[in-house]
C-alpha angles and dihedrals in degrees: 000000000000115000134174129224127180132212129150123298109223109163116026139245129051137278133188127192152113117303111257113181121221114249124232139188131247107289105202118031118211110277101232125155117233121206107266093245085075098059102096094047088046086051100048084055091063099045095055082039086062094034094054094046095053084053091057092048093051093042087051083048096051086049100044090039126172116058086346086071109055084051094057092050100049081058098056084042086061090044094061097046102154088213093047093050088045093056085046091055097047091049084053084049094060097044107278112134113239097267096046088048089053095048093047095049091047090040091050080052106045083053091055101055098040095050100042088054099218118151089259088078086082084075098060088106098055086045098052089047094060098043084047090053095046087047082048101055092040090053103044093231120129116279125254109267148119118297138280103247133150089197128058120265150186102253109219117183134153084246130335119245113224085236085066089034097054091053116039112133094221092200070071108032112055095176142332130217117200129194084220150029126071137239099278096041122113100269099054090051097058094032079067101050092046084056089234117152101243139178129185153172082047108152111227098017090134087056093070114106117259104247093027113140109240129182106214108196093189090194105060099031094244131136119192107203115212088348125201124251093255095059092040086054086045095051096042092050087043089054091046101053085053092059094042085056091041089052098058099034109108151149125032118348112261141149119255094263085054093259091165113233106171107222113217134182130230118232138184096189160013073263102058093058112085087059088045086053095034088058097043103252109180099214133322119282101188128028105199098208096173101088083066090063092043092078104073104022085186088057152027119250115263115262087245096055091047091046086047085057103035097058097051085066102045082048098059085059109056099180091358126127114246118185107199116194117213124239116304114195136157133062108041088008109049119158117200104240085047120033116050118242097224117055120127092224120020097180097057091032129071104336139158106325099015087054090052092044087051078051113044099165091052085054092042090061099055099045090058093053101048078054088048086045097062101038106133088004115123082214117142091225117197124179124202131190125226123241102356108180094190153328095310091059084047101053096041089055093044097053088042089060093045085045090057097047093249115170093202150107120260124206138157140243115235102208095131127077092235094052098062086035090052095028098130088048092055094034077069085079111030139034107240154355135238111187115219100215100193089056108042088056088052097056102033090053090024089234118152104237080226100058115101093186086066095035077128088069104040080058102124084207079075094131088219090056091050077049093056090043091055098041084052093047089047103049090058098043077057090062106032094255133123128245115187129172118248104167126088096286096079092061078070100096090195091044086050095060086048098046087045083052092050085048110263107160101203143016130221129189153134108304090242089060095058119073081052092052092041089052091045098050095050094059098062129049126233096263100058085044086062090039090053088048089051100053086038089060094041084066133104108204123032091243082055094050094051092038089063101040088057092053087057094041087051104046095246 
């Protein structure tokens, strides 16, 4: 019998399959004391455990490369905590074997970060992966990671680890369902830009029967367990019609009645550039710069290996507009010779600007070798800070990139509520705006963009946030200067149409989003994309928002 359950969509299109199940390691090894004489070569074992496992993270990331990467760094990063290995090592000390010392000290940090609350316990995932890997490898037991199948399949698992995500083959992965994670954590992310149908944040989805058949609509969050003919049909022809759209949608992004909204990719990398071009990506929005800094947590990268990469970027886009954010590190990135180790809340601590501005030689850097980095382009080079609260970030950031000789636009990130509130105070300094969406949810419902339990209020449907998006685009309309989007909620096609109605000039997302954005924009005319902003912000609840901008859209 056919039943319906509802999660979050988070990567568009539709998959249906048989129901695979994500394996996983043994969690708790046995607790056994060892004679004191075998500490050193217990704790030797775990050493070469951590140490290989690094290794495996940093070879999926090579592999995977682009913003895949960075993620996976960041993971073997977390592995080699020195910290971490030194509380390891002082449990072995005291007679626990290598792979209870490594549970106990994970678990002691796990502990630490979820019941203290702070932003980094969206990372509890990542954290329990790699303590599961290193177990794992202790133990001799297989590794976590997606199944061994020959046939395609519906991936389930509790939460996907970026290491799974990076690497799923999708000829063999149709989909994948998870119980937690929201729609701006890591694995929604890279589930976009592998073009993969997901849904997350779905309770109970690890009660569904290995082999069951399961239809996945990754647009509308909704999952169809053992699902009728007729809704199969419905889904496939649905999904048809999208790709036929897809197939003959070309050329700049523009409403039906030729209302210009440029459509840009984000990038983390040099590797993440031929999808961004194959999908015609008029630019990038957003320049991700931090997977260059993830390679040496103890330093910065030299200013020859950021020109180097840099300017593979700003090549692949001769006359084309690039937006390069400058390094954001801190909370959920920290990187040991910038963030410090010990503050109570890193996400509403020293981050991004504010750590830059605590660096400036680390700023001033990079600054000189995005100007390096231009030099003879025809480029159109623009450079945003990350999480400026008002016009004294803005103007900090602004002097810092004249000091350092940079012949570019600067512009501001608006991912804090003040900013939006305050945008033509701090439009007085810089030339544009470009609004995070992911962060700016996170910090207007303080909802950690992790945190599958308030997924509701990471919607970026959320009227308030629709509120924060139209105060920032008209505030810049008010001064002659441009706001574009460049956070999760512009790979929403639908979303799109409304963001173009509240005056958002551009829109920036993953490469995989935009064929869908650019089909979706050219049906409907400005207007009716002001009309459907309009309805969406009259609305009380986020369902409600995107229930009555559909019914515009549609003609209803």
């Amino acid at each position: 019998m056919e039943t319906t359950l509802r999660g979050v969509g988070v990567s568009h299109g539709v998959a249906i399959g048989e129901v695979r199940h994500m394996g996983t390691a043994v969690l708790e090894p046995p607790a056994k004391q060892i004679p004191a004489d075998e500490a050193e070569r217990e704790q030797g074992r775990a050493r070469q455990a951590v140490e290989a496992v690094a290794a495996d993270l940093i070879a999926r990331g090579n592999l995977a490369g682009g913003e895949a990467q960075a993620v996976l760094e960041a993971q073997a990063m977390m592995a080699q905590d020195p910290e971490l290995m030194a509380d390891v090592e002082r449990r072995i000390a005291v007679g626990s074997t290598a792979e209870r010392g490594v549970y106990d000290a994970f678990a002691a940090y796990r502990a630490l970060l979820a019941g203290a609350g702070e932003y980094l316990a969206g990372r509890v995932a990542d954290l329990d992966d790699v303590r599961n890997r290193i177990v794992a490898r202790l133990l001799g037991v297989p590794m976590p990671g997606v199944p061994d199948s020959d046939e395609p399949y519906v991936l389930i698992a509790r939460d996907l680890a970026p290491a799974d995500t990076a690497l799923l083959d999708p000829a063999l992965v149709l989909g994948f369902v998870t119980e937690e994670g929201g729609p701006t954590s890591h694995s929604a992310i890279l589930a976009r830009a592998l073009g993969v149908p997901a849904v997350v944040a779905l309770p109970g989805a690890g009660e569904l029967v290995e082999g069951t058949v399961i239809a996945v609509d990754g647009s509308t969050g909704e999952v169809f367990v053992d699902p009728s003919a007729e809704k199969r049909a419905a889904l496939e022809q649905a999904a048809a019609e999208r790709k036929a759209a897809l197939a003959s949608s070309s050329g700049p992004g523009a409403t039906s009645d030729g209302h210009k909204v440029p459509l840009l990719a984000n990038v983390g990398g040099p590797a993440d550039v031929p999808a961004a071009v194959e999908a015609g990506a008029e630019g990038v929005g957003l320049f991700r710069t931090e997977f260059l800094f993830l390679d040496d947590s103890q330093k910065a990268p030299s200013e020859e290996k950021q020109v180097e990469a840099y300017r593979k970027v700003l090549e692949a886009f001769p006359e084309g507009r690039v937006v390069v954010r400058v390094l954001d590190a801190g909370a959920d990135k920290p990187l040991d010779f910038l963030t410090p180790g010990d503050e109570p809340n890193p996400a509403l601590g020293v981050r991004g600007l504010r750590t830059l501005l605590d660096h400036p030689d680390v700023l001033r850097t990079q600054l000189t070798a995005l100007a390096k980095a231009a030099e003879g382009l025809p480029v159109y080079l623009e450079v945003m800070a990350p999480m400026v609260a008002d016009r004294i970030d803005a103007k900090a950031f602004a002097d810092a990139c004249r000091d350092a000789g940079l012949r570019a636009k600067f512009g501001a990130m608006v991912e804090i509520p003040s900013a939006a509130l305050r945008a033509r105070s701090i439009l007085q300094e810089v030339e544009f705006l470009s609004l995070g969406t992911n962060d700016l949810a996170q910090y207007t419902f303080a909802a950690d963009r992790q945190v599958g339990a308030v997924s509701r209020l990471q919607d970026p449907w959320q009227p308030a946030l629709l509120d924060l998006v139209a105060a920032s685009a008209e505030a810049a309309k008010a001064e002659g200067k441009s706001c574009g989007v460049c956070g999760e909620a512009a790979s929403d096609p639908l979303l799109a149409c409304v963001l173009t109605g509240l005056g958002v000039t551009s829109l920036s997302m993953g490469a995989a989003s935009i064929p869908y954005v650019r089909a979706t924009l050219a049906k409907h005319t400005l207007a009716q994309c002001e009309r459907a902003a309009a309805a969406a912000r009259a609305a009380d609840t986020a369902d409600d928002a995107r229930a009555a901008a559909q019914a515009v859209l549609s003609g209803e």
